[in-house]
PDB file of C-alpha atoms in Angstrom:
ATOM      1  CA  UNK F   1      11.259  24.109 -27.321  1.00 51.00           C
ATOM      2  CA  UNK F   2       9.757  24.963 -30.198  1.00 53.00           C
ATOM      3  CA  UNK F   3      11.343  27.131 -32.757  1.00 52.00           C
ATOM      4  CA  UNK F   4       9.065  30.536 -32.656  1.00 52.00           C
ATOM      5  CA  UNK F   5      10.197  30.685 -28.783  1.00 53.00           C
ATOM      6  CA  UNK F   6      14.057  30.298 -29.885  1.00 54.00           C
ATOM      7  CA  UNK F   7      13.429  33.186 -32.167  1.00 54.00           C
ATOM      8  CA  UNK F   8      11.473  35.106 -29.324  1.00 53.00           C
ATOM      9  CA  UNK F   9      14.535  34.861 -26.841  1.00 59.00           C
ATOM     10  CA  UNK F  10      17.109  35.600 -29.461  1.00 57.00           C
ATOM     11  CA  UNK F  11      15.294  38.769 -30.911  1.00 56.00           C
ATOM     12  CA  UNK F  12      14.723  39.873 -27.169  1.00 60.00           C
ATOM     13  CA  UNK F  13      18.760  39.000 -26.467  1.00 62.00           C
ATOM     14  CA  UNK F  14      19.629  41.170 -29.264  1.00 58.00           C
ATOM     15  CA  UNK F  15      17.239  43.949 -28.822  1.00 57.00           C
ATOM     16  CA  UNK F  16      18.646  44.444 -25.564  1.00 63.00           C
ATOM     17  CA  UNK F  17      21.924  43.949 -26.238  1.00 62.00           C
ATOM     18  CA  UNK F  18      21.673  46.617 -28.934  1.00 59.00           C
ATOM     19  CA  UNK F  19      19.937  49.088 -26.395  1.00 65.00           C
ATOM     20  CA  UNK F  20      22.882  48.754 -24.407  1.00 61.00           C
ATOM     21  CA  UNK F  21      25.405  49.380 -27.329  1.00 60.00           C
ATOM     22  CA  UNK F  22      23.677  52.573 -27.889  1.00 58.00           C
ATOM     23  CA  UNK F  23      23.867  53.583 -24.285  1.00 64.00           C
ATOM     24  CA  UNK F  24      27.481  52.974 -24.046  1.00 58.00           C
ATOM     25  CA  UNK F  25      28.440  54.462 -27.112  1.00 59.00           C
ATOM     26  CA  UNK F  26      26.256  57.399 -26.281  1.00 64.00           C
ATOM     27  CA  UNK F  27      28.369  58.051 -22.956  1.00 62.00           C
ATOM     28  CA  UNK F  28      31.446  57.968 -25.156  1.00 61.00           C
ATOM     29  CA  UNK F  29      32.514  54.800 -24.333  1.00 55.00           C
ATOM     30  CA  UNK F  30      33.869  53.193 -27.781  1.00 55.00           C
ATOM     31  CA  UNK F  31      33.399  49.283 -28.297  1.00 51.00           C
ATOM     32  CA  UNK F  32      36.451  47.570 -30.005  1.00 50.00           C
ATOM     33  CA  UNK F  33      34.315  44.090 -30.750  1.00 48.00           C
ATOM     34  CA  UNK F  34      32.584  43.878 -34.257  1.00 51.00           C
ATOM     35  CA  UNK F  35      28.954  44.401 -33.349  1.00 52.00           C
ATOM     36  CA  UNK F  36      27.427  41.509 -35.450  1.00 54.00           C
ATOM     37  CA  UNK F  37      29.387  38.854 -33.642  1.00 54.00           C
ATOM     38  CA  UNK F  38      28.736  40.286 -30.235  1.00 54.00           C
ATOM     39  CA  UNK F  39      25.225  40.048 -30.909  1.00 55.00           C
ATOM     40  CA  UNK F  40      25.368  36.444 -31.946  1.00 56.00           C
ATOM     41  CA  UNK F  41      27.312  35.605 -29.178  1.00 57.00           C
ATOM     42  CA  UNK F  42      24.632  37.214 -26.824  1.00 57.00           C
ATOM     43  CA  UNK F  43      21.950  35.579 -28.766  1.00 58.00           C
ATOM     44  CA  UNK F  44      23.234  32.407 -28.439  1.00 60.00           C
ATOM     45  CA  UNK F  45      24.208  32.526 -24.572  1.00 57.00           C
ATOM     46  CA  UNK F  46      20.673  33.633 -24.303  1.00 59.00           C
ATOM     47  CA  UNK F  47      19.550  30.361 -25.786  1.00 61.00           C
ATOM     48  CA  UNK F  48      21.235  28.482 -24.250  1.00 61.00           C
ATOM     49  CA  UNK F  49      20.357  29.589 -20.716  1.00 59.00           C
ATOM     50  CA  UNK F  50      16.844  29.228 -21.553  1.00 63.00           C
ATOM     51  CA  UNK F  51      17.623  25.870 -23.019  1.00 67.00           C
ATOM     52  CA  UNK F  52      19.027  24.798 -20.094  1.00 62.00           C
ATOM     53  CA  UNK F  53      16.092  26.223 -17.703  1.00 64.00           C
ATOM     54  CA  UNK F  54      13.359  24.814 -19.792  1.00 64.00           C
ATOM     55  CA  UNK F  55      15.275  21.434 -19.446  1.00 69.00           C
ATOM     56  CA  UNK F  56      15.527  21.396 -15.831  1.00 67.00           C
ATOM     57  CA  UNK F  57      11.613  22.300 -15.599  1.00 64.00           C
ATOM     58  CA  UNK F  58      10.907  19.356 -17.471  1.00 68.00           C
ATOM     59  CA  UNK F  59      12.888  17.227 -15.819  1.00 69.00           C
ATOM     60  CA  UNK F  60      11.436  18.502 -12.445  1.00 70.00           C
ATOM     61  CA  UNK F  61       8.236  17.521 -13.727  1.00 70.00           C
ATOM     62  CA  UNK F  62       9.163  13.930 -15.091  1.00 68.00           C
ATOM     63  CA  UNK F  63      10.500  13.191 -11.655  1.00 73.00           C
ATOM     64  CA  UNK F  64       7.307  14.838  -9.885  1.00 71.00           C
ATOM     65  CA  UNK F  65       5.354  12.493 -11.895  1.00 72.00           C
ATOM     66  CA  UNK F  66       7.494   9.441 -11.601  1.00 68.00           C
ATOM     67  CA  UNK F  67       7.153   9.931  -8.170  1.00 69.00           C
ATOM     68  CA  UNK F  68       3.055  10.253  -8.153  1.00 72.00           C
ATOM     69  CA  UNK F  69       3.643   7.414 -10.113  1.00 73.00           C
ATOM     70  CA  UNK F  70       5.212   5.513  -7.593  1.00 69.00           C
ATOM     71  CA  UNK F  71       3.064   6.669  -4.920  1.00 73.00           C
ATOM     72  CA  UNK F  72      -0.041   5.527  -6.533  1.00 76.00           C
ATOM     73  CA  UNK F  73       1.510   1.665  -7.059  1.00 80.00           C
ATOM     74  CA  UNK F  74       2.979   1.153  -3.392  1.00 78.00           C
ATOM     75  CA  UNK F  75      -1.089   2.699  -2.689  1.00 78.00           C
ATOM     76  CA  UNK F  76      -2.660  -0.141  -4.776  1.00 85.00           C
ATOM     77  CA  UNK F  77      -0.275  -2.618  -3.530  1.00 83.00           C
ATOM     78  CA  UNK F  78      -1.260  -1.746   0.228  1.00 85.00           C
ATOM     79  CA  UNK F  79      -5.240  -1.912  -0.951  1.00 88.00           C
ATOM     80  CA  UNK F  80      -4.580  -5.501  -2.295  1.00 90.00           C
ATOM     81  CA  UNK F  81      -2.450  -6.122   0.857  1.00 90.00           C
ATOM     82  CA  UNK F  82      -5.343  -4.813   3.012  1.00 91.00           C
ATOM     83  CA  UNK F  83      -7.790  -6.709   1.497  1.00 92.00           C
ATOM     84  CA  UNK F  84      -6.503 -10.030   1.245  1.00 93.00           C
ATOM     85  CA  UNK F  85      -5.796  -9.737   4.772  1.00 94.00           C
ATOM     86  CA  UNK F  86      -9.400  -9.187   5.395  1.00 92.00           C
ATOM     87  CA  UNK F  87     -10.737 -12.249   3.265  1.00 94.00           C
ATOM     88  CA  UNK F  88      -7.894 -14.567   5.203  1.00 95.00           C
ATOM     89  CA  UNK F  89      -9.221 -13.471   8.540  1.00 94.00           C
ATOM     90  CA  UNK F  90     -13.040 -13.950   7.373  1.00 93.00           C
ATOM     91  CA  UNK F  91     -11.983 -17.494   6.277  1.00 95.00           C
ATOM     92  CA  UNK F  92     -10.107 -18.291   9.282  1.00 95.00           C
ATOM     93  CA  UNK F  93     -12.981 -17.127  11.101  1.00 91.00           C
ATOM     94  CA  UNK F  94     -15.470 -19.347   9.457  1.00 92.00           C
ATOM     95  CA  UNK F  95     -13.757 -22.319   9.334  1.00 93.00           C
ATOM     96  CA  UNK F  96     -13.402 -22.119  13.116  1.00 91.00           C
ATOM     97  CA  UNK F  97     -16.859 -22.087  13.661  1.00 90.00           C
ATOM     98  CA  UNK F  98     -17.662 -25.215  10.870  1.00 92.00           C
ATOM     99  CA  UNK F  99     -14.867 -27.138  13.183  1.00 91.00           C
ATOM    100  CA  UNK F 100     -17.210 -26.329  16.128  1.00 88.00           C
ATOM    101  CA  UNK F 101     -20.308 -27.021  14.303  1.00 89.00           C
ATOM    102  CA  UNK F 102     -18.519 -30.774  12.852  1.00 90.00           C
ATOM    103  CA  UNK F 103     -17.880 -31.150  16.370  1.00 87.00           C
ATOM    104  CA  UNK F 104     -21.638 -30.750  17.665  1.00 87.00           C
ATOM    105  CA  UNK F 105     -22.810 -32.808  15.104  1.00 91.00           C
ATOM    106  CA  UNK F 106     -20.073 -35.808  16.262  1.00 90.00           C
ATOM    107  CA  UNK F 107     -21.329 -35.350  19.752  1.00 88.00           C
ATOM    108  CA  UNK F 108     -25.090 -35.989  18.632  1.00 91.00           C
ATOM    109  CA  UNK F 109     -23.963 -38.763  16.525  1.00 92.00           C
ATOM    110  CA  UNK F 110     -21.787 -40.468  18.898  1.00 88.00           C
ATOM    111  CA  UNK F 111     -24.350 -40.328  21.753  1.00 90.00           C
ATOM    112  CA  UNK F 112     -27.324 -41.761  19.749  1.00 92.00           C
ATOM    113  CA  UNK F 113     -24.773 -44.599  18.834  1.00 91.00           C
ATOM    114  CA  UNK F 114     -24.346 -43.641  14.854  1.00 92.00           C
ATOM    115  CA  UNK F 115     -20.890 -44.353  15.335  1.00 92.00           C
ATOM    116  CA  UNK F 116     -20.442 -44.407  11.173  1.00 92.00           C
ATOM    117  CA  UNK F 117     -21.983 -40.975  11.212  1.00 92.00           C
ATOM    118  CA  UNK F 118     -19.675 -39.971  13.835  1.00 92.00           C
ATOM    119  CA  UNK F 119     -16.686 -40.507  12.498  1.00 93.00           C
ATOM    120  CA  UNK F 120     -17.720 -38.826   9.210  1.00 94.00           C
ATOM    121  CA  UNK F 121     -18.268 -35.853  11.043  1.00 91.00           C
ATOM    122  CA  UNK F 122     -15.066 -36.125  12.927  1.00 90.00           C
ATOM    123  CA  UNK F 123     -13.153 -36.462  10.019  1.00 93.00           C
ATOM    124  CA  UNK F 124     -15.062 -32.956   8.584  1.00 93.00           C
ATOM    125  CA  UNK F 125     -14.029 -31.355  11.731  1.00 91.00           C
ATOM    126  CA  UNK F 126     -10.088 -32.596  11.074  1.00 92.00           C
ATOM    127  CA  UNK F 127     -10.547 -31.168   7.768  1.00 94.00           C
ATOM    128  CA  UNK F 128     -11.879 -27.890   8.826  1.00 93.00           C
ATOM    129  CA  UNK F 129      -9.127 -27.938  11.486  1.00 93.00           C
ATOM    130  CA  UNK F 130      -6.540 -28.293   8.719  1.00 94.00           C
ATOM    131  CA  UNK F 131      -8.223 -25.583   6.745  1.00 94.00           C
ATOM    132  CA  UNK F 132      -7.903 -23.226   9.752  1.00 94.00           C
ATOM    133  CA  UNK F 133      -4.526 -23.927  10.276  1.00 94.00           C
ATOM    134  CA  UNK F 134      -3.530 -23.022   6.558  1.00 95.00           C
ATOM    135  CA  UNK F 135      -5.208 -19.597   7.210  1.00 95.00           C
ATOM    136  CA  UNK F 136      -3.267 -19.045  10.145  1.00 95.00           C
ATOM    137  CA  UNK F 137       0.071 -19.976   8.384  1.00 95.00           C
ATOM    138  CA  UNK F 138      -1.187 -17.655   4.898  1.00 95.00           C
ATOM    139  CA  UNK F 139      -1.862 -14.610   7.846  1.00 95.00           C
ATOM    140  CA  UNK F 140       1.316 -15.000   9.136  1.00 95.00           C
ATOM    141  CA  UNK F 141       3.324 -14.774   5.923  1.00 94.00           C
ATOM    142  CA  UNK F 142       1.412 -11.364   5.327  1.00 93.00           C
ATOM    143  CA  UNK F 143       2.280  -9.814   8.738  1.00 93.00           C
ATOM    144  CA  UNK F 144       5.380  -8.294  10.087  1.00 91.00           C
ATOM    145  CA  UNK F 145       6.700  -9.993  13.435  1.00 88.00           C
ATOM    146  CA  UNK F 146       8.604  -6.525  13.859  1.00 92.00           C
ATOM    147  CA  UNK F 147       4.989  -4.866  14.413  1.00 92.00           C
ATOM    148  CA  UNK F 148       3.574  -5.416  18.228  1.00 93.00           C
ATOM    149  CA  UNK F 149      -0.334  -5.668  17.053  1.00 93.00           C
ATOM    150  CA  UNK F 150       0.618  -7.802  14.072  1.00 94.00           C
ATOM    151  CA  UNK F 151       2.178 -10.565  16.909  1.00 94.00           C
ATOM    152  CA  UNK F 152      -1.184  -9.833  19.094  1.00 93.00           C
ATOM    153  CA  UNK F 153      -3.196 -10.884  16.105  1.00 94.00           C
ATOM    154  CA  UNK F 154      -1.423 -13.913  15.486  1.00 94.00           C
ATOM    155  CA  UNK F 155      -1.524 -14.820  18.923  1.00 92.00           C
ATOM    156  CA  UNK F 156      -5.295 -13.853  19.564  1.00 92.00           C
ATOM    157  CA  UNK F 157      -5.485 -16.737  16.494  1.00 93.00           C
ATOM    158  CA  UNK F 158      -3.397 -19.709  17.794  1.00 91.00           C
ATOM    159  CA  UNK F 159      -5.455 -18.921  20.723  1.00 88.00           C
ATOM    160  CA  UNK F 160      -8.702 -19.372  19.323  1.00 89.00           C
ATOM    161  CA  UNK F 161      -7.479 -22.685  17.387  1.00 89.00           C
ATOM    162  CA  UNK F 162      -6.308 -24.346  20.751  1.00 87.00           C
ATOM    163  CA  UNK F 163      -9.291 -23.645  22.227  1.00 84.00           C
ATOM    164  CA  UNK F 164     -11.680 -24.947  19.658  1.00 83.00           C
ATOM    165  CA  UNK F 165      -9.687 -28.019  19.470  1.00 80.00           C
ATOM    166  CA  UNK F 166      -8.610 -28.757  23.156  1.00 73.00           C
ATOM    167  CA  UNK F 167     -11.599 -26.538  24.929  1.00 59.00           C
ATOM    168  CA  UNK F 168     -14.006 -27.860  22.346  1.00 59.00           C
ATOM    169  CA  UNK F 169     -16.888 -27.408  25.437  1.00 54.00           C
ATOM    170  CA  UNK F 170     -16.192 -24.132  26.190  1.00 52.00           C
ATOM    171  CA  UNK F 171     -19.411 -21.924  26.974  1.00 50.00           C
ATOM    172  CA  UNK F 172     -20.877 -20.091  24.341  1.00 52.00           C
ATOM    173  CA  UNK F 173     -20.038 -16.668  26.257  1.00 51.00           C
ATOM    174  CA  UNK F 174     -16.454 -17.885  26.734  1.00 55.00           C
ATOM    175  CA  UNK F 175     -16.496 -18.628  22.356  1.00 51.00           C
ATOM    176  CA  UNK F 176     -17.821 -15.117  22.270  1.00 53.00           C
ATOM    177  CA  UNK F 177     -15.368 -13.338  24.027  1.00 58.00           C
ATOM    178  CA  UNK F 178     -12.525 -15.124  22.042  1.00 56.00           C
ATOM    179  CA  UNK F 179     -13.998 -14.464  18.330  1.00 63.00           C
ATOM    180  CA  UNK F 180     -15.050 -10.842  20.005  1.00 64.00           C
ATOM    181  CA  UNK F 181     -10.461 -10.475  20.419  1.00 85.00           C
ATOM    182  CA  UNK F 182      -9.693 -11.707  16.962  1.00 88.00           C
ATOM    183  CA  UNK F 183     -12.552  -8.660  15.552  1.00 88.00           C
ATOM    184  CA  UNK F 184     -11.105  -5.750  17.260  1.00 91.00           C
ATOM    185  CA  UNK F 185      -7.266  -7.164  16.919  1.00 92.00           C
ATOM    186  CA  UNK F 186      -7.902  -7.438  13.036  1.00 92.00           C
ATOM    187  CA  UNK F 187     -10.122  -4.111  12.480  1.00 92.00           C
ATOM    188  CA  UNK F 188      -7.293  -2.453  14.600  1.00 92.00           C
ATOM    189  CA  UNK F 189      -4.601  -3.575  11.799  1.00 93.00           C
ATOM    190  CA  UNK F 190      -6.990  -3.134   8.986  1.00 91.00           C
ATOM    191  CA  UNK F 191      -7.513   0.825  10.006  1.00 91.00           C
ATOM    192  CA  UNK F 192      -4.435   1.455  10.354  1.00 90.00           C
ATOM    193  CA  UNK F 193      -3.231   0.349   7.160  1.00 87.00           C
ATOM    194  CA  UNK F 194      -6.653   2.129   5.588  1.00 85.00           C
ATOM    195  CA  UNK F 195      -5.044   5.505   6.817  1.00 87.00           C
ATOM    196  CA  UNK F 196      -1.720   4.590   5.906  1.00 82.00           C
ATOM    197  CA  UNK F 197      -3.470   3.965   2.707  1.00 80.00           C
ATOM    198  CA  UNK F 198      -5.233   7.518   2.562  1.00 79.00           C
ATOM    199  CA  UNK F 199      -1.901   9.441   3.631  1.00 80.00           C
ATOM    200  CA  UNK F 200       0.196   7.847   0.768  1.00 69.00           C
ATOM    201  CA  UNK F 201      -3.149   8.696  -1.901  1.00 67.00           C
ATOM    202  CA  UNK F 202      -2.994  12.460  -0.762  1.00 62.00           C
ATOM    203  CA  UNK F 203       1.017  12.356  -1.799  1.00 52.00           C
ATOM    204  CA  UNK F 204       0.372  11.026  -4.743  1.00 48.00           C
ATOM    205  CA  UNK F 205      -2.299  13.967  -6.179  1.00 50.00           C
TER     206      UNK F 205
END
């Protein structure tokens, strides 16, 4: 609190105290205490009260600022989480497609009797399968197994990988259906998280 404001509070308090004493005396009420000390006491009380109010308001403002900062940090964390999840699901999809392509190349080389090239394509396919498994593990660590939609996404990812490894000769329509299920479920989770971030951002303003 500024010195000017303190002086103003004391002056106003003393002014009203003086008016009160004059009114009491005008009604024949004798005051049995020292006027000067009384004014000092009244002024001190008024100053203490005003200081308490100012401190209380200041603490409230600080708490509100801290709450907004906390919400902002949480929003930033969730945003980074969403972006990371989107990236690794896309990488999973990419590695899955590369696995299929390497298998097609392997079939072609093997069918033409080029076993050396066929072995190269087979090794490349296995590398892409390993990367796909890595992406599944990464996404699984990001998700919450207590949330139904998260579990469904993991089940779809596992199913996509198994169908690619064991049912590599699935028709194009069946492969497309698997990819649609993966994309739809991922979008559902990402939309939910975006809505959550929007709500948190609104609270932090």
